[in-house]
């Protein structure tokens, strides 16, 4: 299933003989090794030789080596250097801090810093609520992780998690003009994480919990929501749930089914799976079978995990007790947030007509999307190289923009539903089809639409009170 992608992009700097056909020969050699060529530039030209930069997408490091070998097999050709464009992008990190006010002269310095800043400090000391308007707090989010559940990589530690958290912060700024900063903690202790986040909270207007393993993440989120006066959002749970619901709303329209009538099989009962189940129930789903490693969560089993107990009580109305594969027979919808290749073509073929498959494990989905599309009417993944990418970037920047603009601390189910509906509405009725059920992450209107939806929910609740 693996295809060359921009996440494994390389540039080969090549010394080659100067002739009319050399660039086409270089391109053909790389393509013969499976490279997806994105650029070819002549950077130096001499009477008998040229220097060429050939840029291409690859599958992995071994594939990059095969491409290099194929190019060097040409007569007179030498690959001087191979640059990994992903690593080059990360050199020095992806964030910086810049002042938002001018510091041109002594007067500016006197107001921004000493002595003038003392007056602002004392105003806040007398009324702490003024920190929201007089500091970065009103527009700043802490992206907090312990590095235990990073992407598809698992427990890789806080240092290795930092590039992901930097990326998250960059997305906050790019899509919603929210200033976010990585906070990678070198501890897996629940109480210590809660204590640290509470201690740094005065700086921030919100907390985005990220890549913290279940079940620890559930308690951390619940406690911080209870003990802090700023919003706390676990993106792996609620961001994933919002975008999944948005995609499902449109997918159901494509196949002409209603959420209250369909049978949904959910693979994965960790942070994302629990949040998805809760939000689908909130939206009116009646028949959800959630499956873990040992099969369907059901009422005949005793679970030590409180979240599995809750799933057993609120889902699986037929009390199905079989395996994931058995649950797929006759199902209308499959939603996977679990592990690679847990299903095959026969499992998708066993689903009902007009089946919907969301295989969102990254980087390798629960079932090959090309294979799934042979039998399912709508297929979506978490990947950018297939149609219908279910990506949290559609949710969290605008969601926090709305929370910060509304100045609220509580996150409610109506907010989650409103955000999902705002995302779904970005796909027009005329454009919606099996390959377009979710807007692009680069749709410039998505974050604003989500933010406006959150503010409307807050205002509506205030008016009712």
XYZ file of N, CA, C and O in Angstrom, residues 282-429:
592
model
N -24.108 11.183 21.134
C -24.674 12.535 21.289
C -25.410 12.970 20.018
O -26.417 13.675 20.087
N -24.923 12.513 18.873
C -25.509 12.889 17.601
C -26.687 12.002 17.206
O -27.354 12.271 16.214
N -26.960 10.956 17.986
C -28.136 10.137 17.719
C -27.879 8.714 17.278
O -28.823 7.982 16.946
N -26.618 8.277 17.255
C -26.329 6.887 16.889
C -26.951 5.943 17.911
O -26.881 6.190 19.122
N -27.524 4.844 17.432
C -28.209 3.894 18.308
C -27.475 2.558 18.437
O -27.643 1.860 19.434
N -26.692 2.203 17.406
C -26.103 0.860 17.372
C -24.616 0.956 17.082
O -24.187 1.004 15.929
N -23.816 1.012 18.138
C -22.356 1.057 18.025
C -21.790 -0.182 18.711
O -22.108 -0.453 19.868
N -20.956 -0.915 18.000
C -20.225 -2.031 18.596
C -18.756 -1.631 18.643
O -18.105 -1.500 17.606
N -18.245 -1.391 19.833
C -16.853 -0.986 20.017
C -16.010 -2.219 20.311
O -16.353 -3.014 21.193
N -14.916 -2.379 19.568
C -14.082 -3.570 19.699
C -12.672 -3.220 20.137
O -12.037 -2.322 19.573
N -12.198 -3.936 21.153
C -10.807 -3.856 21.563
C -10.050 -5.057 21.043
O -10.520 -5.792 20.174
N -8.877 -5.303 21.605
C -8.059 -6.432 21.141
C -8.759 -7.771 21.329
O -8.551 -8.714 20.559
N -9.602 -7.874 22.346
C -10.251 -9.148 22.659
C -11.680 -9.244 22.138
O -12.435 -10.128 22.552
N -12.045 -8.336 21.231
C -13.383 -8.407 20.664
C -14.291 -7.313 21.174
O -13.853 -6.296 21.735
N -15.592 -7.524 20.988
C -16.581 -6.492 21.285
C -16.688 -6.209 22.779
O -16.689 -7.130 23.606
N -16.784 -4.938 23.121
C -17.074 -4.531 24.499
C -18.550 -4.844 24.758
O -19.429 -4.365 24.039
N -18.811 -5.656 25.772
C -20.184 -6.105 26.003
C -20.490 -6.174 27.489
O -19.587 -6.076 28.336
N -21.747 -6.367 27.806
C -22.200 -6.319 29.198
C -21.962 -7.614 29.962
O -22.220 -7.676 31.168
N -21.468 -8.652 29.287
C -21.195 -9.910 29.973
C -19.816 -9.950 30.606
O -19.514 -10.853 31.381
N -18.987 -8.981 30.289
C -17.618 -8.948 30.783
C -17.484 -7.962 31.948
O -18.238 -6.994 32.040
N -16.521 -8.237 32.817
C -16.186 -7.306 33.899
C -14.913 -6.558 33.504
O -13.874 -7.173 33.274
N -14.992 -5.244 33.427
C -13.853 -4.427 32.997
C -13.328 -3.605 34.159
O -14.093 -2.985 34.899
N -12.008 -3.624 34.312
C -11.378 -2.813 35.354
C -11.315 -1.350 34.933
O -11.317 -0.441 35.774
N -11.281 -1.100 33.636
C -11.195 0.245 33.073
C -12.581 0.886 33.080
O -13.526 0.380 32.471
N -12.700 2.008 33.759
C -13.998 2.680 33.883
C -14.566 3.085 32.532
O -15.785 3.108 32.333
N -13.704 3.381 31.586
C -14.190 3.812 30.281
C -14.747 2.642 29.483
O -15.711 2.805 28.729
N -14.198 1.462 29.666
C -14.792 0.287 29.035
C -16.121 -0.065 29.696
O -17.067 -0.491 29.018
N -16.195 0.130 30.988
C -17.462 -0.086 31.687
C -18.537 0.840 31.123
O -19.676 0.419 30.863
N -18.170 2.100 30.893
C -19.123 3.062 30.353
C -19.520 2.695 28.921
O -20.696 2.790 28.545
N -18.546 2.259 28.124
C -18.861 1.831 26.760
C -19.820 0.647 26.766
O -20.784 0.603 25.995
N -19.564 -0.309 27.648
C -20.429 -1.491 27.728
C -21.857 -1.109 28.097
O -22.826 -1.710 27.605
N -21.991 -0.098 28.928
C -23.321 0.302 29.386
C -24.088 1.097 28.340
O -25.321 1.059 28.310
N -23.372 1.811 27.472
C -24.039 2.758 26.574
C -24.013 2.379 25.100
O -24.640 3.061 24.282
N -23.287 1.324 24.744
C -23.224 0.892 23.350
C -23.626 -0.583 23.257
O -24.026 -1.195 24.244
N -23.532 -1.125 22.047
C -23.776 -2.547 21.804
C -25.148 -2.999 22.325
O -25.255 -3.858 23.205
N -26.229 -2.441 21.785
C -27.566 -2.748 22.304
C -27.959 -4.219 22.143
O -28.787 -4.723 22.904
N -27.353 -4.917 21.156
C -27.654 -6.347 20.965
C -26.744 -7.225 21.811
O -26.834 -8.451 21.750
N -25.836 -6.602 22.560
C -24.868 -7.301 23.405
C -24.097 -8.355 22.606
O -23.909 -9.494 23.031
N -23.616 -7.943 21.447
C -22.793 -8.799 20.593
C -21.486 -9.107 21.317
O -20.863 -8.226 21.904
N -21.037 -10.358 21.273
C -19.851 -10.757 22.037
C -18.718 -11.313 21.174
O -17.766 -11.877 21.699
N -18.820 -11.166 19.870
C -17.832 -11.775 18.977
C -16.609 -10.906 18.731
O -16.349 -9.915 19.423
N -15.861 -11.294 17.690
C -14.630 -10.597 17.315
C -14.929 -9.401 16.416
O -16.053 -9.228 15.929
N -13.899 -8.606 16.162
C -14.027 -7.477 15.241
C -14.479 -7.962 13.870
O -15.398 -7.394 13.267
N -13.842 -9.002 13.361
C -14.191 -9.504 12.036
C -15.640 -9.997 12.002
O -16.352 -9.778 11.016
N -16.091 -10.625 13.045
C -17.476 -11.082 13.099
C -18.449 -9.904 13.165
O -19.543 -9.952 12.590
N -18.037 -8.850 13.839
C -18.891 -7.669 13.957
C -19.077 -6.975 12.617
O -20.078 -6.283 12.388
N -18.129 -7.149 11.713
C -18.186 -6.466 10.427
C -19.300 -6.985 9.522
O -19.732 -6.282 8.600
N -19.767 -8.182 9.761
C -20.786 -8.779 8.901
C -22.084 -7.974 8.994
O -22.690 -7.863 10.059
N -22.484 -7.387 7.880
C -23.717 -6.610 7.834
C -23.616 -5.200 8.375
O -24.616 -4.470 8.397
N -22.435 -4.750 8.816
C -22.276 -3.401 9.365
C -22.393 -2.357 8.261
O -22.040 -2.598 7.106
N -22.888 -1.181 8.621
C -22.994 -0.072 7.676
C -21.753 0.812 7.681
O -21.374 1.375 6.647
N -21.140 0.946 8.865
C -20.024 1.877 9.031
C -18.916 1.198 9.818
O -19.176 0.545 10.841
N -17.665 1.353 9.356
C -16.503 0.952 10.134
C -15.676 2.192 10.419
O -15.357 2.969 9.518
N -15.328 2.375 11.700
C -14.453 3.472 12.099
C -13.277 2.871 12.853
O -13.454 2.240 13.905
N -12.078 3.047 12.314
C -10.891 2.461 12.932
C -9.942 3.501 13.482
O -9.512 4.410 12.769
N -9.634 3.373 14.759
C -8.600 4.187 15.408
C -7.763 3.224 16.254
O -7.604 3.393 17.454
N -7.213 2.217 15.575
C -6.596 1.128 16.328
C -5.214 0.768 15.806
O -4.230 1.394 16.197
N -5.131 -0.206 14.896
C -3.841 -0.763 14.505
C -3.853 -1.126 13.026
O -4.914 -1.294 12.423
N -2.675 -1.257 12.416
C -2.608 -1.561 10.986
C -3.149 -2.950 10.644
O -2.999 -3.905 11.415
N -3.795 -3.022 9.487
C -4.125 -4.295 8.836
C -4.894 -5.276 9.721
O -4.644 -6.482 9.691
N -5.845 -4.781 10.484
C -6.666 -5.691 11.293
C -7.832 -6.255 10.491
O -8.502 -7.187 10.941
N -8.083 -5.689 9.298
C -9.145 -6.168 8.424
C -8.586 -6.450 7.041
O -7.540 -5.923 6.651
N -9.329 -7.282 6.270
C -8.932 -7.554 4.895
C -10.125 -7.343 3.961
O -11.206 -6.913 4.385
N -9.924 -7.655 2.705
C -10.955 -7.419 1.701
C -12.248 -8.156 2.016
O -13.344 -7.627 1.828
N -12.137 -9.378 2.506
C -13.342 -10.161 2.818
C -14.179 -9.494 3.901
O -15.419 -9.566 3.870
N -13.522 -8.837 4.860
C -14.258 -8.169 5.936
C -15.073 -6.989 5.399
O -16.200 -6.755 5.834
N -14.505 -6.255 4.446
C -15.229 -5.120 3.866
C -16.353 -5.629 2.973
O -17.461 -5.068 2.966
N -16.090 -6.707 2.244
C -17.121 -7.286 1.377
C -18.315 -7.786 2.180
O -19.444 -7.840 1.670
N -18.086 -8.140 3.449
C -19.162 -8.669 4.295
C -20.064 -7.575 4.858
O -21.111 -7.879 5.447
N -19.705 -6.312 4.665
C -20.521 -5.212 5.171
C -21.778 -5.039 4.316
O -21.915 -5.619 3.237
N -22.695 -4.205 4.803
C -23.943 -3.952 4.090
C -23.670 -3.118 2.839
O -22.610 -2.500 2.694
N -24.635 -3.080 1.928
C -24.520 -2.234 0.742
C -24.381 -0.770 1.162
O -24.956 -0.337 2.162
N -23.610 -0.017 0.376
C -23.391 1.390 0.715
C -22.534 1.559 1.950
O -22.720 2.506 2.722
N -21.575 0.663 2.134
C -20.745 0.682 3.347
C -19.826 1.903 3.381
O -19.362 2.405 2.357
N -19.555 2.364 4.599
C -18.644 3.485 4.855
C -17.483 2.957 5.679
O -17.697 2.313 6.718
N -16.249 3.212 5.228
C -15.056 2.729 5.926
C -14.142 3.904 6.233
O -13.654 4.580 5.319
N -13.927 4.164 7.522
C -12.962 5.157 7.978
C -11.817 4.400 8.641
O -11.906 4.017 9.814
N -10.731 4.156 7.899
C -9.578 3.421 8.432
C -8.495 4.441 8.764
O -7.722 4.847 7.902
N -8.415 4.855 10.029
C -7.645 6.042 10.388
C -6.343 5.773 11.130
O -5.673 6.724 11.554
N -5.962 4.507 11.321
C -4.662 4.233 11.934
C -3.572 4.832 11.051
O -3.634 4.737 9.826
N -2.572 5.445 11.684
C -1.488 6.090 10.949
C -0.140 5.524 11.378
O 0.060 5.277 12.575
N 0.784 5.317 10.465
C 0.684 5.633 9.039
C 0.028 4.530 8.197
O -0.278 4.754 7.036
N -0.171 3.345 8.790
C -0.765 2.234 8.045
C -2.177 1.986 8.547
O -2.376 1.639 9.711
N -3.199 2.147 7.695
C -4.590 2.003 8.128
C -4.972 0.575 8.495
O -4.230 -0.380 8.233
N -6.156 0.442 9.079
C -6.678 -0.869 9.489
C -6.921 -1.791 8.296
O -6.892 -3.017 8.433
N -7.172 -1.197 7.137
C -7.347 -1.964 5.904
C -6.823 -1.101 4.768
O -6.923 0.130 4.808
N -6.247 -1.721 3.768
C -5.744 -0.996 2.610
C -6.905 -0.234 1.972
O -7.898 -0.841 1.557
N -6.826 1.089 1.877
C -7.952 1.856 1.335
C -8.273 1.523 -0.118
O -9.431 1.611 -0.539
N -7.269 1.145 -0.892
C -7.527 0.750 -2.280
C -8.359 -0.523 -2.314
O -9.325 -0.639 -3.078
N -8.016 -1.471 -1.462
C -8.778 -2.720 -1.368
C -10.178 -2.443 -0.839
O -11.175 -2.969 -1.351
N -10.282 -1.601 0.194
C -11.589 -1.301 0.786
C -12.524 -0.667 -0.234
O -13.733 -0.921 -0.233
N -11.969 0.162 -1.124
C -12.805 0.869 -2.090
C -13.447 -0.064 -3.112
O -14.380 0.336 -3.820
N -12.987 -1.312 -3.201
C -13.617 -2.272 -4.110
C -15.032 -2.625 -3.648
O -15.867 -3.023 -4.461
N -15.276 -2.503 -2.345
C -16.556 -2.947 -1.794
C -17.306 -1.852 -1.046
O -18.529 -1.908 -0.948
N -16.590 -0.860 -0.499
C -17.237 0.201 0.269
C -17.581 1.372 -0.640
O -16.869 1.684 -1.595
N -18.691 2.038 -0.330
C -19.119 3.194 -1.130
C -18.271 4.420 -0.823
O -18.018 5.247 -1.703
N -17.855 4.568 0.434
C -17.050 5.724 0.860
C -15.900 5.212 1.715
O -16.118 4.419 2.637
N -14.691 5.658 1.403
C -13.505 5.267 2.169
C -12.750 6.532 2.569
O -12.530 7.420 1.741
N -12.355 6.597 3.824
C -11.545 7.713 4.319
C -10.409 7.164 5.166
O -10.501 6.048 5.710
N -9.322 7.932 5.270
C -8.180 7.540 6.093
C -7.676 8.766 6.841
O -8.226 9.867 6.715
N -6.604 8.574 7.599
C -5.940 9.701 8.231
C -4.780 10.220 7.410
O -4.071 11.131 7.836
N -4.564 9.657 6.221
C -3.403 9.980 5.397
C -3.715 11.086 4.395
O -4.840 11.234 3.940
N -2.655 11.806 4.006
C -2.821 12.904 3.054
C -2.712 12.454 1.606
O -2.988 13.232 0.690
N -2.304 11.188 1.372
C -2.110 10.728 -0.003
C -3.288 9.912 -0.517
O -3.183 9.226 -1.539
N -4.424 9.951 0.190
C -5.665 9.341 -0.271
C -6.785 10.361 -0.118
O -6.686 11.292 0.690
N -7.875 10.196 -0.886
C -9.008 11.113 -0.708
C -9.580 11.022 0.705
O -9.403 10.018 1.398
N -10.273 12.069 1.124
C -11.007 12.076 2.394
C -10.087 11.888 3.600
O -10.229 10.953 4.382
N -9.142 12.801 3.759
C -8.267 12.731 4.928
C -8.987 13.279 6.159
O -9.389 14.442 6.190
N -9.145 12.427 7.155
C -9.744 12.840 8.430
C -8.612 13.333 9.320
O -7.870 12.540 9.902
N -8.469 14.639 9.412
C -7.303 15.255 10.020
C -7.743 16.241 11.095
O -8.564 17.127 10.848
N -7.161 16.099 12.295
C -7.516 16.967 13.420
C -7.236 18.445 13.175
O -7.774 19.307 13.880
N -6.398 18.748 12.184
C -6.109 20.152 11.877
C -7.390 20.906 11.521
O -7.479 22.125 11.698
N -8.392 20.179 11.040
C -9.665 20.814 10.716
C -10.404 21.284 11.966
O -11.300 22.127 11.863
N -10.046 20.745 13.124
C -10.820 21.028 14.335
C -10.109 21.910 15.349
O -10.626 22.967 15.728
N -8.918 21.504 15.808
C -8.388 22.128 17.019
C -8.022 23.607 16.883
O -8.241 24.376 17.827
N -7.487 24.095 15.739
C -7.181 25.540 15.715
C -8.427 26.406 15.863
O -8.459 27.336 16.686
N -9.461 26.101 15.076
C -10.688 26.891 15.161
C -11.414 26.699 16.472
O -12.034 27.641 16.997
N -11.340 25.474 17.019
C -12.017 25.203 18.292
C -11.424 26.075 19.393
O -12.156 26.731 20.156
N -10.099 26.134 19.483
C -9.468 26.979 20.497
C -9.669 28.460 20.193
O -9.812 29.269 21.109
N -9.676 28.827 18.903
C -9.943 30.220 18.557
C -11.302 30.641 19.132
O -11.440 31.724 19.709
N -12.293 29.763 18.978
C -13.615 30.066 19.522
C -13.633 30.127 21.032
O -14.253 31.020 21.628
N -12.939 29.188 21.683
C -12.888 29.182 23.147
C -12.218 30.442 23.685
O -12.700 31.062 24.646
N -11.102 30.829 23.064
C -10.390 32.023 23.517
C -11.204 33.284 23.269
O -11.255 34.180 24.111
N -11.855 33.343 22.105
C -12.654 34.532 21.791
C -13.859 34.655 22.721
O -14.250 35.765 23.108
N -14.441 33.497 23.083
C -15.615 33.519 23.959
C -15.231 33.672 25.423
O -16.079 34.007 26.262
N -13.969 33.426 25.749
C -13.505 33.573 27.131
C -14.125 32.580 28.088
O -14.410 32.921 29.247
N -14.328 31.339 27.641
C -14.967 30.329 28.485
C -13.962 29.249 28.873
O -12.933 29.064 28.223
N -14.279 28.518 29.932
C -13.409 27.433 30.383
C -14.027 26.061 30.151
O -13.303 25.074 29.989
N -15.340 25.985 30.148
C -16.005 24.681 29.999
C -16.137 24.302 28.523
O -16.463 25.137 27.675
N -15.883 23.009 28.238
C -16.082 22.457 26.899
C -17.248 21.482 26.989
O -17.221 20.531 27.790
N -18.278 21.695 26.193
C -19.510 20.930 26.309
C -19.766 20.112 25.052
O -19.277 20.449 23.961
N -20.571 19.026 25.161
C -20.922 18.244 23.964
C -21.546 19.084 22.853
O -21.208 18.871 21.677
N -22.443 20.046 23.151
C -22.971 20.868 22.053
C -21.885 21.621 21.283
O -22.022 21.844 20.079
N -20.805 22.009 21.959
C -19.697 22.654 21.254
C -19.054 21.691 20.270
O -18.736 22.057 19.127
N -18.832 20.447 20.696
C -18.196 19.441 19.837
C -19.059 19.169 18.611
O -18.557 19.094 17.484
N -20.353 19.025 18.832
C -21.279 18.771 17.722
C -21.313 19.971 16.779
O -21.280 19.817 15.546
N -21.360 21.170 17.339
C -21.407 22.382 16.514
C -20.149 22.504 15.651
O -20.212 22.902 14.483
N -18.996 22.165 16.232
C -17.748 22.216 15.466
C -17.786 21.219 14.318
O -17.381 21.534 13.188
N -18.270 20.000 14.587
C -18.366 18.979 13.543
C -19.295 19.427 12.423
O -18.999 19.267 11.231
N -20.425 19.989 12.798
C -21.389 20.441 11.786
C -20.827 21.598 10.961
O -21.080 21.688 9.756
N -20.044 22.464 11.585
C -19.438 23.581 10.856
C -18.434 23.069 9.829
O -18.339 23.594 8.708
N -17.661 22.044 10.213
C -16.695 21.454 9.273
C -17.424 20.767 8.127
O -17.088 20.952 6.956
N -18.441 19.983 8.459
C -19.199 19.263 7.430
C -19.834 20.236 6.441
O -19.894 19.963 5.236
N -20.295 21.373 6.929
C -20.986 22.346 6.077
C -20.061 23.007 5.068
O -20.538 23.639 4.112
N -18.743 22.869 5.234
C -17.806 23.438 4.269
C -17.790 22.649 2.957
O -17.188 23.085 1.976
N -18.434 21.475 2.941
C -18.589 20.700 1.701
C -19.997 20.947 1.176
O -20.982 20.517 1.779
N -20.108 21.643 0.064
C -21.413 21.980 -0.498
C -22.145 20.746 -0.991
O -21.530 19.746 -1.390
N -23.477 20.825 -0.993
C -24.299 19.718 -1.478
C -23.937 19.352 -2.915
O -23.904 18.172 -3.273
